[in-house]
Amino acid sequence: MPKQRPSEDAQRSCPQPVEVRRVAVAGLWVDALTERQVVARVMEALEAGRGGHIVTPNVDICRAAARDTGAREVVASADVVVADGMPLVWASKLLGTPLPERVTGADLLWSLSEAAAAHGMPVYLLGGPEGVAARAAEVLRERVPGVRVAGVAAPPYGFERSAGGVAEVREALTAAGPRVVFVGLGFPKQDRLIAELRPHMPGVWFMGCGAAITFAAGVVRRAPEWMRRAGLEWLFRLLSEPGRLARRYLVDDLPFAARLMVTCLLRRGFTR
């Protein structure tokens, strides 16, 4: 079951904005924000009519950004960048510039939806296999009192390679009029699409959320809370989908994470 937030948190007034500290980790600049602070920042901007873009890098995204300048620029252009991966939090602590906590797209989908409901702002779900976004919308309506889901869409494979496909998505979003859009198409596709949509919807906040829509729909199970806290969510997903995820986690991401930890340890040692 997705992690729930007490409804009073969503109803509470947003705190005054504070200067955001940015931390260099795994080749990216990451905001030292808690989940609650991210939600407060988004709601404050929405109330002022300003939109934005949230990226939640994990080890896989960091690895992609390390080898692809375009992917790295997509992350750098985002308004909020928070660590959706415990190795990044651990690395920041080893470097002496600790991030306050892990902030996942899967959790932000719920907390941002609660806050949007409290402020009367509609949300939109874009991505996932056919029918999954619609199911996630049903679950949101059941579990988040007052949430308004302006629409859902599951664009066909390869839509982003044609101007007509992107235009169709843009027109549907414009007609629906959401204020928060969750885009679950995988990195970097989802964030490149967001970069194309933002100039047409300057008052909307977009978040590239990966598998968050499928998690919300209950199609894919999330790891238990204790595994998330221990940084073992990747292991749970690997055991759940070994055929699809074995190469990504074991061949690509695990060595990258190990090198990251060793590099941070050595850097901290030389600094001392």
XYZ file of N, CA and C in Angstrom, residues 160 166 170 191-200:
39
model
N 6.849 10.314 -28.821
C 7.715 11.489 -28.667
C 8.590 11.737 -29.895
N 3.655 14.607 -29.786
C 3.871 15.545 -28.688
C 2.781 16.605 -28.672
N 0.252 17.680 -25.650
C 0.186 19.075 -25.213
C -1.241 19.613 -25.277
N 11.449 13.561 -18.836
C 11.934 14.899 -18.527
C 12.219 15.716 -19.785
N 12.556 15.048 -20.870
C 12.685 15.761 -22.142
C 11.314 16.216 -22.647
N 10.307 15.375 -22.440
C 8.946 15.777 -22.794
C 8.519 16.979 -21.956
N 8.813 16.927 -20.653
C 8.474 18.052 -19.775
C 9.122 19.345 -20.274
N 10.379 19.263 -20.701
C 11.075 20.448 -21.205
C 10.366 21.027 -22.428
N 9.758 20.160 -23.249
C 9.003 20.640 -24.410
C 7.661 21.243 -24.027
N 7.042 20.712 -22.972
C 5.710 21.168 -22.572
C 5.732 22.442 -21.749
N 6.771 22.654 -20.973
C 6.791 23.753 -20.005
C 6.569 25.133 -20.619
N 7.175 25.466 -21.767
C 6.940 26.810 -22.317
C 5.472 27.075 -22.639
N 4.711 26.019 -22.894
C 3.289 26.173 -23.230
C 2.401 26.202 -21.990
